XYZ file of C-alpha atoms in Angstrom:
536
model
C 13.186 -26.526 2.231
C 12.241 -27.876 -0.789
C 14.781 -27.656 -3.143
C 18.173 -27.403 -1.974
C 19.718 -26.707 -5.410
C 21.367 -23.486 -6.126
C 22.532 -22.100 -9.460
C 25.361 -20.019 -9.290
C 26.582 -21.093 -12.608
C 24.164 -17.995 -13.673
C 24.783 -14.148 -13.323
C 22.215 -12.655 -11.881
C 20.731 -9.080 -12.809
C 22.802 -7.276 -10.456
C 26.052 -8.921 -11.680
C 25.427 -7.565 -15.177
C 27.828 -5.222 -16.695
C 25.860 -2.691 -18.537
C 26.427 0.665 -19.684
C 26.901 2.560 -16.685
C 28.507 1.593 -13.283
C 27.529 2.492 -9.760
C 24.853 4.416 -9.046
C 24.322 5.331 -12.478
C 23.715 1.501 -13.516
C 20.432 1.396 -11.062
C 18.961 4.821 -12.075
C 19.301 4.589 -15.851
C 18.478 0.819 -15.949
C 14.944 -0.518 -17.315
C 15.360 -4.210 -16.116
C 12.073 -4.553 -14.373
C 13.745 -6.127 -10.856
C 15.967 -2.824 -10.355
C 13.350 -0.783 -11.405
C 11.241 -2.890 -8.690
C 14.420 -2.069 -6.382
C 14.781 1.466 -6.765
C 10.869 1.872 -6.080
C 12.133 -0.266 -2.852
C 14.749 1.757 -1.136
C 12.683 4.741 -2.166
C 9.489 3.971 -0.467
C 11.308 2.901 2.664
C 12.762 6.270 2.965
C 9.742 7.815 2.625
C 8.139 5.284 5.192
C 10.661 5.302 7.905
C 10.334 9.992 7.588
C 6.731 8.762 7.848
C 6.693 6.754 11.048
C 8.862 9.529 12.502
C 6.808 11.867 11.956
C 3.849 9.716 13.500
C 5.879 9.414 16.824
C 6.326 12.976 17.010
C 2.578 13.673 16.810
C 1.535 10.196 19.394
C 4.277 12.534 22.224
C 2.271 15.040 21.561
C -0.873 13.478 22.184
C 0.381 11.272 25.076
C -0.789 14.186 27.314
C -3.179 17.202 27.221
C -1.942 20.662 26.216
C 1.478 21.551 24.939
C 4.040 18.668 25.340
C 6.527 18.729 22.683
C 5.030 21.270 19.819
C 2.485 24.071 19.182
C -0.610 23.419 17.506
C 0.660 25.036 14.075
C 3.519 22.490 13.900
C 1.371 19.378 14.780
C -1.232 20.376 11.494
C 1.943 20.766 9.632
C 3.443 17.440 10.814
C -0.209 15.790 10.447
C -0.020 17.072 7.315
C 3.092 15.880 5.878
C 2.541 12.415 7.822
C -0.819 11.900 5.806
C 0.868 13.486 2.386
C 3.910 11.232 2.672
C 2.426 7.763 3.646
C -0.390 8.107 1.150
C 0.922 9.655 -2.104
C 4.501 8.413 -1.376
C 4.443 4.807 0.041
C 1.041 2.964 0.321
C -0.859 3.933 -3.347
C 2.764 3.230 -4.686
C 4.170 0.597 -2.499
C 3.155 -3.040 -3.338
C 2.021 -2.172 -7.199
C 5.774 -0.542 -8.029
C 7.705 -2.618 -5.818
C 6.860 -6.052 -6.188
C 4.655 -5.647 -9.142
C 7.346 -4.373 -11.068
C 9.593 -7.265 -9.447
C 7.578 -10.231 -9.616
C 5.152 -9.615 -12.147
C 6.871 -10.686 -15.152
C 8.186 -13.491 -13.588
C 4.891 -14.311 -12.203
C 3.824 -14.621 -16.156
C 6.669 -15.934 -17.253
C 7.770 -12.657 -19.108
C 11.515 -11.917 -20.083
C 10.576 -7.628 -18.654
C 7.315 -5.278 -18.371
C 6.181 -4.446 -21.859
C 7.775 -0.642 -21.892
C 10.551 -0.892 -20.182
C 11.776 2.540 -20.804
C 8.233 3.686 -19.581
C 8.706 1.617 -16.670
C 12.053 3.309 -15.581
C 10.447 6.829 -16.781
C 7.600 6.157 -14.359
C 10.056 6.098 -11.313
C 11.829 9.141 -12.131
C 8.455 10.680 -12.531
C 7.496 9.545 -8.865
C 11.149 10.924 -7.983
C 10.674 14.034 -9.254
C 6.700 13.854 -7.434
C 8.445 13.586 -4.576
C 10.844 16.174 -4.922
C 8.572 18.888 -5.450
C 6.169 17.427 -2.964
C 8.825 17.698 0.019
C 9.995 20.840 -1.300
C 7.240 22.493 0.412
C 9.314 21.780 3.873
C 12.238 23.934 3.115
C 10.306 27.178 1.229
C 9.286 30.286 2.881
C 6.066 29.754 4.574
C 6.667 26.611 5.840
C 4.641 23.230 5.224
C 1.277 22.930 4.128
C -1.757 22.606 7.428
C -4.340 20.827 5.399
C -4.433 17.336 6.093
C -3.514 15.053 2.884
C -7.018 15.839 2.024
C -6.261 19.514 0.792
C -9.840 19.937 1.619
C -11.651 23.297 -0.031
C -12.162 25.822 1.261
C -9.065 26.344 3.471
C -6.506 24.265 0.941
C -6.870 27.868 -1.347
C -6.986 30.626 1.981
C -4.255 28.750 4.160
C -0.549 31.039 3.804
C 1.162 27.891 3.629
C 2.936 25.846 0.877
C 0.138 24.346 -0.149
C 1.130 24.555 -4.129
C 4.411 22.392 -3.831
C 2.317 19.583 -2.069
C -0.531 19.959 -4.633
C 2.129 19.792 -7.710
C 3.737 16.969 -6.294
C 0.784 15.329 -5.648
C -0.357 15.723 -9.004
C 2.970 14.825 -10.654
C 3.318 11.834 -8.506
C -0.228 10.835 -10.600
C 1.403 10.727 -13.916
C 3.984 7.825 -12.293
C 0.827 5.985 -10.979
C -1.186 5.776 -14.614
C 2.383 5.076 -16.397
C 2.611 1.931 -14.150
C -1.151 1.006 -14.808
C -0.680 1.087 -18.669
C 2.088 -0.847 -18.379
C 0.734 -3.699 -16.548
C -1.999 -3.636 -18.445
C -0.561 -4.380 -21.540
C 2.038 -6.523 -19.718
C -0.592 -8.849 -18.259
C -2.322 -8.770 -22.099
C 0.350 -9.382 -24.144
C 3.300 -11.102 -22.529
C 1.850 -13.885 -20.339
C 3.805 -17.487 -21.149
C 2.502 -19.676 -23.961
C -0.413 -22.136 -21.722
C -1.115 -19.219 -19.665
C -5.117 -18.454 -19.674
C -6.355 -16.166 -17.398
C -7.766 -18.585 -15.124
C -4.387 -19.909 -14.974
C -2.569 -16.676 -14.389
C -1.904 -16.624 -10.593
C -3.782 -14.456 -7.859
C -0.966 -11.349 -7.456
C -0.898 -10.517 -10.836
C -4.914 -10.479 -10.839
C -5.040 -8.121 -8.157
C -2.344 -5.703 -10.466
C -4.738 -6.291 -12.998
C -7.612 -4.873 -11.377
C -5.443 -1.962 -9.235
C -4.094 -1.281 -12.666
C -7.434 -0.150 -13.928
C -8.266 1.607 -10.936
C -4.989 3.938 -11.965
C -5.882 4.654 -15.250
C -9.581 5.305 -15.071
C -9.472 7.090 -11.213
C -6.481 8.993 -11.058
C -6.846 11.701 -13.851
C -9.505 13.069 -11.643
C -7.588 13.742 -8.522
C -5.098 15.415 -11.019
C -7.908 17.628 -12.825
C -9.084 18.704 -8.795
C -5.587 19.025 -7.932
C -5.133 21.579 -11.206
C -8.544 23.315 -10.039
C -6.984 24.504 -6.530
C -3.834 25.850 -8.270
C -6.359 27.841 -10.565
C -8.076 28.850 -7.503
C -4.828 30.131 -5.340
C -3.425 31.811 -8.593
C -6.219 32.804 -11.254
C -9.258 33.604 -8.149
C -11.324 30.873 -10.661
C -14.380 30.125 -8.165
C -14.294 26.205 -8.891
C -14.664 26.245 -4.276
C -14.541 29.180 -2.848
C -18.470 30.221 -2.669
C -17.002 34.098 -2.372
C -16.352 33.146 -6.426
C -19.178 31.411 -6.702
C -17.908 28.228 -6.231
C -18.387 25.062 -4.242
C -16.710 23.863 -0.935
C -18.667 20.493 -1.423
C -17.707 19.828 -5.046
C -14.306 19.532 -4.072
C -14.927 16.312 -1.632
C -16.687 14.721 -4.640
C -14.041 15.116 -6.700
C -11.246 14.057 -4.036
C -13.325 11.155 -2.805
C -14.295 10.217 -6.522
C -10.405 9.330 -7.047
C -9.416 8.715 -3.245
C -12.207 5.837 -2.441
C -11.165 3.900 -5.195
C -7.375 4.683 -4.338
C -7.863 2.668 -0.760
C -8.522 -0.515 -3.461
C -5.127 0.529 -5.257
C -3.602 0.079 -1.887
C -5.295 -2.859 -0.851
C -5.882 -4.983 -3.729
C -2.343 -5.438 -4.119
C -1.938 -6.557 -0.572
C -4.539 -9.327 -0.894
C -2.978 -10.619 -3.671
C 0.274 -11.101 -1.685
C -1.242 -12.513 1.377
C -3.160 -14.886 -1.899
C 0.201 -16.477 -2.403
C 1.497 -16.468 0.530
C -1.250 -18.578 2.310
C -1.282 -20.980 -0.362
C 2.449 -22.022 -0.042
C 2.927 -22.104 3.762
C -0.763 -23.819 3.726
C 0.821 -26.664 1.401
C -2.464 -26.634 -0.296
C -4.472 -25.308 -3.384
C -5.999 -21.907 -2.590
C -10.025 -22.378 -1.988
C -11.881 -20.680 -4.450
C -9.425 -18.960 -6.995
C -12.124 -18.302 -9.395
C -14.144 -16.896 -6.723
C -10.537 -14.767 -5.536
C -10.518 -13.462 -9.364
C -14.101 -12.493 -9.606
C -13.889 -10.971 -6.103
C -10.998 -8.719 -6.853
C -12.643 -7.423 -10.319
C -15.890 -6.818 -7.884
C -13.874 -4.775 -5.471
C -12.163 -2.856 -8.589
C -15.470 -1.855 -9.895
C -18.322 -1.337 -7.068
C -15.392 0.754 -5.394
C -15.699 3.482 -8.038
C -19.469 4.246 -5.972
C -18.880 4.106 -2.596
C -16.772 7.633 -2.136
C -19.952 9.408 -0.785
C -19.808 7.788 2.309
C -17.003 10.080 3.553
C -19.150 12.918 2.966
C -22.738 11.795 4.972
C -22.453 14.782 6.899
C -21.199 17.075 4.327
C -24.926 17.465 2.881
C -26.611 15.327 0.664
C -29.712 14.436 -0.486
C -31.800 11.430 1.377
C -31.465 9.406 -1.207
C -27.994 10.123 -2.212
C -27.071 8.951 1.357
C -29.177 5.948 1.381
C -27.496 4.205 -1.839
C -24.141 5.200 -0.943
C -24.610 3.489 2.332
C -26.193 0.229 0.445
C -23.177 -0.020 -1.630
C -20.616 0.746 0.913
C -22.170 -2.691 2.340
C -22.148 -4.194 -1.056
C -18.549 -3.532 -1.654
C -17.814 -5.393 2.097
C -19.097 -8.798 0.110
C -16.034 -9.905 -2.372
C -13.695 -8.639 0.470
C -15.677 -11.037 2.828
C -15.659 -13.798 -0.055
C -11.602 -13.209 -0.133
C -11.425 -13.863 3.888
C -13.452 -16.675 3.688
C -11.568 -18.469 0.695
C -8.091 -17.958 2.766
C -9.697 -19.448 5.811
C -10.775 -22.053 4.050
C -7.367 -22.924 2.303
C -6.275 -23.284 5.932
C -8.754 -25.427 7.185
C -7.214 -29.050 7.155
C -3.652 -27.760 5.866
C -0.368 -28.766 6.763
C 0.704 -25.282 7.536
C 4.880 -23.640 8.028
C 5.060 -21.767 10.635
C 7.425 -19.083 8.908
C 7.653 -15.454 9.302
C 5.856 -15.070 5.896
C 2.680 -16.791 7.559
C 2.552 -15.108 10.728
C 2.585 -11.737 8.582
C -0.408 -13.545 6.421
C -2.487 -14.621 10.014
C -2.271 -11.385 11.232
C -3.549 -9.718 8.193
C -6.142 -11.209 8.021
C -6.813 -10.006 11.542
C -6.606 -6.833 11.446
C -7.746 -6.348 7.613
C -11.492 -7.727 9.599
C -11.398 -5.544 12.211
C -10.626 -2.698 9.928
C -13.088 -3.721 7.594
C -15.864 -4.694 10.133
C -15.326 -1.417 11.934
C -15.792 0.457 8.197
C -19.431 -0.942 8.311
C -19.850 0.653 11.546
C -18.850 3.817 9.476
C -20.947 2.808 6.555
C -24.518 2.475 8.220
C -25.742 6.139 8.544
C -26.888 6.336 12.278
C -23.660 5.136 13.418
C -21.982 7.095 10.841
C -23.013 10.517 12.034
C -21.692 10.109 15.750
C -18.563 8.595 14.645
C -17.586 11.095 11.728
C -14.182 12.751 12.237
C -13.215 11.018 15.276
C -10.434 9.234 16.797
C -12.510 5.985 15.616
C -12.311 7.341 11.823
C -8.540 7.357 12.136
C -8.368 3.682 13.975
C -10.162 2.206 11.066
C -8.121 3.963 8.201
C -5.009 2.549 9.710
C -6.260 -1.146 10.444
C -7.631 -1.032 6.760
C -4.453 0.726 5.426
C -1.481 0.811 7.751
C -2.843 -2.877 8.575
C -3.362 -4.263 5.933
C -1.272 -2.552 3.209
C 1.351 -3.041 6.231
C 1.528 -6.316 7.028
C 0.890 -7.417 3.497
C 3.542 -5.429 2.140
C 5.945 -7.305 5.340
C 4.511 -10.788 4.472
C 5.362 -10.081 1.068
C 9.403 -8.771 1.990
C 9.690 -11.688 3.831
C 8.291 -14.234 0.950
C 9.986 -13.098 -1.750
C 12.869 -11.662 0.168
C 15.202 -14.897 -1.282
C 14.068 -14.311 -4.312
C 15.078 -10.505 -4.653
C 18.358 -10.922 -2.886
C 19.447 -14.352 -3.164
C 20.197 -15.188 0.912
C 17.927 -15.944 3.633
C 17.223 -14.011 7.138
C 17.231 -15.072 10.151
C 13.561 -16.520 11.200
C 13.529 -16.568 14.180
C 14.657 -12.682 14.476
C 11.928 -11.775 12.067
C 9.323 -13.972 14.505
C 10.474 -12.047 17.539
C 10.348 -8.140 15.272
C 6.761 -9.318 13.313
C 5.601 -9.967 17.247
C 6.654 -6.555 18.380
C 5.349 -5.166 15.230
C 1.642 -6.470 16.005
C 1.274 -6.101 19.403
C 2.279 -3.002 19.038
C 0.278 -1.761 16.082
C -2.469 -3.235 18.305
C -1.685 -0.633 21.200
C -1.297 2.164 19.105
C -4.862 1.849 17.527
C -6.956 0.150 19.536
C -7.409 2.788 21.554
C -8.752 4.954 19.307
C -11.676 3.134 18.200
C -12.304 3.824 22.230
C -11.806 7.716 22.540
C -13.982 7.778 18.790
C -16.680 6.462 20.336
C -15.935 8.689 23.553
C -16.187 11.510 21.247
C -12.449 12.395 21.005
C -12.127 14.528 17.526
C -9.191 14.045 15.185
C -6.865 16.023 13.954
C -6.814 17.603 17.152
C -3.375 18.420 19.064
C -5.229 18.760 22.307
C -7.760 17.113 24.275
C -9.660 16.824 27.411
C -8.138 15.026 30.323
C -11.165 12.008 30.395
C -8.800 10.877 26.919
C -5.653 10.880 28.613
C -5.211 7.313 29.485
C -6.377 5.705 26.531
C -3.748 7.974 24.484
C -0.779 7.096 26.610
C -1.565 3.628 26.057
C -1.780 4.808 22.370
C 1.573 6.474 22.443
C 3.411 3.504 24.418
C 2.229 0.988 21.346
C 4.006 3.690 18.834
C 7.009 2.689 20.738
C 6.747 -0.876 20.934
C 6.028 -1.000 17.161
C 9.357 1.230 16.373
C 11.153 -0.973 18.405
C 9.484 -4.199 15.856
C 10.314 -1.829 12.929
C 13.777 -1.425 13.561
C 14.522 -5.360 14.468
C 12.991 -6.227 11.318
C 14.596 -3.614 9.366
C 17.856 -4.586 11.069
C 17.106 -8.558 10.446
C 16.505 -7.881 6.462
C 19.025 -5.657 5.925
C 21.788 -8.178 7.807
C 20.361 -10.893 5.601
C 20.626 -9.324 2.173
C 24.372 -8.979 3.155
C 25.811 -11.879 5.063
C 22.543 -14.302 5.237
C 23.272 -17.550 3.911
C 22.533 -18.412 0.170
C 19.122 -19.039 -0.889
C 18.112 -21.778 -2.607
C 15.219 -21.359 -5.872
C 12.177 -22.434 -4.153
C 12.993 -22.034 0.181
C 9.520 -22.479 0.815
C 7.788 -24.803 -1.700
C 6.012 -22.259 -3.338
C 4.573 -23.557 -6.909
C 4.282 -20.356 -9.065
C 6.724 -19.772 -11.627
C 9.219 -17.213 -9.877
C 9.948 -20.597 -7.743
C 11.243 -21.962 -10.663
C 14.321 -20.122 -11.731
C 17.487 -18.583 -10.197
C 17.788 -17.023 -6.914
C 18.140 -13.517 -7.367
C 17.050 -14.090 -11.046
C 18.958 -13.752 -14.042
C 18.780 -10.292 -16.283
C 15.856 -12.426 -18.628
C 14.855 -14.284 -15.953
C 14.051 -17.501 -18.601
C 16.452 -19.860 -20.344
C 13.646 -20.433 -21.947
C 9.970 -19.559 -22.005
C 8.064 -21.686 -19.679
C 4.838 -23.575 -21.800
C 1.927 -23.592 -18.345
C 0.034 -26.667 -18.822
C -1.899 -26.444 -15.178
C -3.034 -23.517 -12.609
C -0.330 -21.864 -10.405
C -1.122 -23.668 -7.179
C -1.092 -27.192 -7.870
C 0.276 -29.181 -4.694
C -1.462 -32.172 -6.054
C-alpha cells in the first residue's frame, strides 16, 4: 500500500442528500460517478442474460442433432446473444462506465461538461434497451437474424425484427450523446498544467472512441431506418425484387460496425495503459507513441470494413486495398503491445489481481489479433469465412479483450468507486477460472474453423463433436470464474475493509483524492506541472 491515509472527514457522492431519495436519487442524478454507476449495474444485467444465453447455445452444440432446443430457438437465442452483448454491453461498456466515472477525475474536472446530457444519454440507452428486448415478449417471437440484421432476410423473416432494429437504433442516439460529451469534456475542462501530452492514456483512448461515435454511428442508424422503410413502405433500398441491393446493406453495416470493434477496444487498451504502468512501478514506454497509436487505430479503422465482405463480391482491386489496410491497421495495435511489454521489461512488478487481468490481455488481445490477419490476407480469408474460426477470433478480440480489460479495470478502480477493498486472493483464484476457461471455450474453434465447421449452425457432423464438448466444458469453467468474481466484488463493496486513496501506488490524479470521491471530487483544482506517470 502506499498511502495508508483515509479521509472520512469527507462525504462522499453517495452520502449526499439531494433532491430525491432512494431509487429516485440515482436515476434523476447527473453527478458523473452515479451516472458511471447506473451504466454499471445496467450493463451487468445485460451481460450476465448474455452469458446465459451463450451456455444455452454451447449445450446445444456439445453434441450433434437436437439436445436441448430446435433449430428456430437456437437462431433466436444466437440472435439475442449477439444483439445483447454488442449493442447493450461491449460498444457501451468501458466508454459509459468508467469513462463517465473516471474521466473527469482523470482531468481533474469537478463533472462531464453536460451533465444533464450525460444523465439523458443513459435513459436514452434505457429506453434502447427496452424496446430492443421488447421483441422477446411480442407476438412472433424474437428476431433469427444474427446481430447483423443482414439484407435480404432481416426484411422477409416473420419475426420481430422491428423492435430489435428500433432499439438498436435508439440505443445510437445514447452512444453519440456520450461522444459529444467527452469531446468537449476532454477540450474544455482538463486542469490548469494539463497539455495533451500530459493528459493520461485512458482518457486518450475516450478521445479517439469518442470520435469514432460521432462520425460512425449515424450511419448504422440511417441503415437501420432503411430496413424499417423496407418491412413497412416495400422501398427497394435491398431487396433486388424492388430493385434494391442485398450487398449495399453490408457496406453500410460494416461502414459503422468495423469501426465500432475500435469503440470497444480502444477503451480497453487504455485501461490495461494504466493499469500496467502502476503495478509495473514504472513510466509507461512510449506514451507519445501510445497517443499517436490510438488516433492511428481511430482513423485507418474507418477503411478496413470491406474485409468482412471478401466473399460477398467485389472488385479485384477493391479486395486487394482492403486487405493492405486491414494489415496496416494491425501496426499501432502492435506498437501498443510492444510499448506495454516494454514498460515491463526490468520493472518491479505487484502481483495483484489488476495485473494478472492486464497479462492476460495482452494474451489473448495477440492471439485474437494475430488470428484477424489470418482473416485479413485473402487466400486464407476465403476458406476461413463464416466459420467456427470467424467466431474464435471475434471473441478473443472482443469478449477477450473488451473482457478482461473491462475486469482489470473493476478490479483497479474498484477502491476507488466503492471505497473498500476485495479479497485478492479470491479474485486470483475467479480471474484463473475465468482464463482457463475462456481458453477452453474458444480455442477450439479456431480448430473446427479450419476443419470447416460453419457458424451459426445448431448442428454439425459428428468429426466436430469432440472439439465442441471441450468447447462447452470451458463455458462451464468460465461461469463458475464469473460467479466467484462476481460474488468476491459484490462481498467487497459491502463488508470489504476500507480503502485507502491510492491502494496501489498509482500516480494519476484519481489517486489523489478521497476514496469513493467526494460529489466535486476537488477541494481544489489540481495545477499538473509533470506527465501522469511519473515514478521518478
Amino acid at each position: 500500500m502506499a498511502q495508508e491515509e483515509v479521509t472520512q472527514s469527507h462525504v462522499s457522492f453517495r452520502d449526499v442528500k439531494g433532491k430525491y431519495t432512494g431509487l429516485f436519487a440515482w436515476i434523476f442524478s447527473t453527478d458523473h460517478k452515479r451516472v458511471g454507476l447506473l451504466y454499471l449495474y445496467s450493463i451487468i444485467t445485460f451481460f450476465l442474460t448474455g452469458v446465459v444465453l451463450g451456455i444455452f447455445m454451447k449445450l446445444e452444440l456439445m453434441a450433434p442433432g437436437r439436445t436441448v432446443m430446435d433449430a428456430a430457438t437456437y437462431n433466436a437465442i444466437f440472435t439475442l446473444h449477439g444483439v445483447i452483448m454488442i449493442f447493450l454491453v461491449v460498444v457501451p461498456g468501458l466508454p459509459a462506465i468508467f469513462g463517465n466515472f473516471m474521466l473527469p477525475i482523470m482531468i481533474g474536472a469537478k463533472d462531464v461538461a453536460f451533465p444533464k446530457l450525460n444523465l439523458l444519454s443513459w435513459w436514452v440507452y434505457a429506453l434502447g434497451a427496452i424496446v430492443a428486448l421488447s421483441s422477446l415478449f411480442m407476438a412472433g417471437g424474437p428476431p433469427d437474424t444474427g446481430w447483423t440484421f443482414y439484407a435480404p432476410y432481416s426484411f422477409k423473416t416473420n419475426t420481430n425484427m422491428l423492435p430489435a432494429v428500433i432499439g438498436a437504433f435508439i440505443l445510437g442516439f445514447s452512444s453519440i450523446l456520450t461522444g459529444i460529451n467527452f469531446i468537449v469534456t476532454i477540450h474544455r475542462m482538463r486542469a490548469p498544467g494539463m497539455t495533451w501530452f500530459k493528459m493520461p492514456l485512458f482518457p486518450w483512448t475516450l478521445y479517439g472512441t469518442a470520435w469514432i461515435q460521432i462520425l460512425a454511428t449515424p450511419i448504422v442508424g440511417i441503415t437501420l431506418l432503411m430496413i424499417v422503410g423496407e418491412r413497412i413502405l416495400n422501398i427497394g433500398f435491398f431487396d433486388p425484387a424492388l430493385g434494391g441491393d442485398p450487398i449495399l446493406y453490408q457496406h453500410l453495416f460494416w461502414i459503422y460496425s468495423h469501426p465500432a470493434v475500435y469503440i470497444m477496444i480502444l477503451p480497453a487498451m487504455g485501461a490495461i495503459s494504466e493499469i500496467i504502468p502502476t503495478f509495473a512501478n514504472k513510466t509507461i514506454f512510449g506514451y507519445k507513441a501510445i497517443v499517436i497509436s490510438t488516433l492511428a487505430i481511430a482513423f485507418v479503422g474507418y477503411f478496413v470494413w470491406g474485409h468482412h465482405m471478401f466473399t460477398a463480391g467485389m472488385s479485384g482491386t477493391a479486395l486487394y486495398v482492403f486487405s493492405l489496410l486491414t494489415f496496416l491497421v494491425a501496426i499501432p495495435s502492435a506498437i501498443k503491445v510492444f510499448n506495454w511489454v516494454s514498460t515491463l521489461h526490468k520493472a518491479s512488478i505487484q502481483l495483484e489481481p489488476p495485473f494478472f487481468w492486464a497479462a492476460s490481455f495482452l494474451f489473448v488481445f495477440m492471439v485474437g489479433g494475430l488470428s484477424g490477419l489470418a482473416l485479413g490476407a485473402l487466400a486464407t480469408n476465403v476458406h476461413l469465412h463464416d466459420t467456427a474460426f470467424v467466431v474464435a477470433h471475434f471473441h478473443y478480440i472482443v469478449f477477450g479483450g473488451v473482457g478482461f480489460a473491462f475486469m482489470g479495470a473493476i478490479h483497479y478502480w474498484f477502491p476507488k468507486m466503492w471505497g473498500r477493498m476485495y479479497n485478492t486472493r479470491v479474485a486470483t483464484v475467479g480471474w484463473m477460472a475465468f482464463f482457463t476457461g475462456f481458453c477452453f471455450l474458444y480455442t477450439p474453434m479456431f480448430l473446427l474453423g479450419i476443419q470447416g465447421m460453419p457458424r451459426r449452425y445448431y448442428d454439425y457432423v459428428d468429426r466436430f463433436h469432440g472439439l465442441n464438448v471441450v468447447s462447452t466444458v470451458g463455458s462451464w469453467v468460465l461461469f463458475i470464474g464469473l460467479a466467484i468474481i462476481i460474488i468476491n466484488l459484490v462481498r467487497g463493496a459491502r463488508k470489504g475493509p476500507i480503502a485507502p486513496k491510492d491502494p496501489w501506488g498509482g500516480k494519476t490524479l484519481e489517486w489523489t483524492i478521497d476514496s469513493p470521491p467526494t460529489l466535486e471530487n476537488f477541494e481544489e483544482i489540481p495545477v499538473i506541472t509533470k506527465g501522469p506517470y511519473d515514478y521518478s
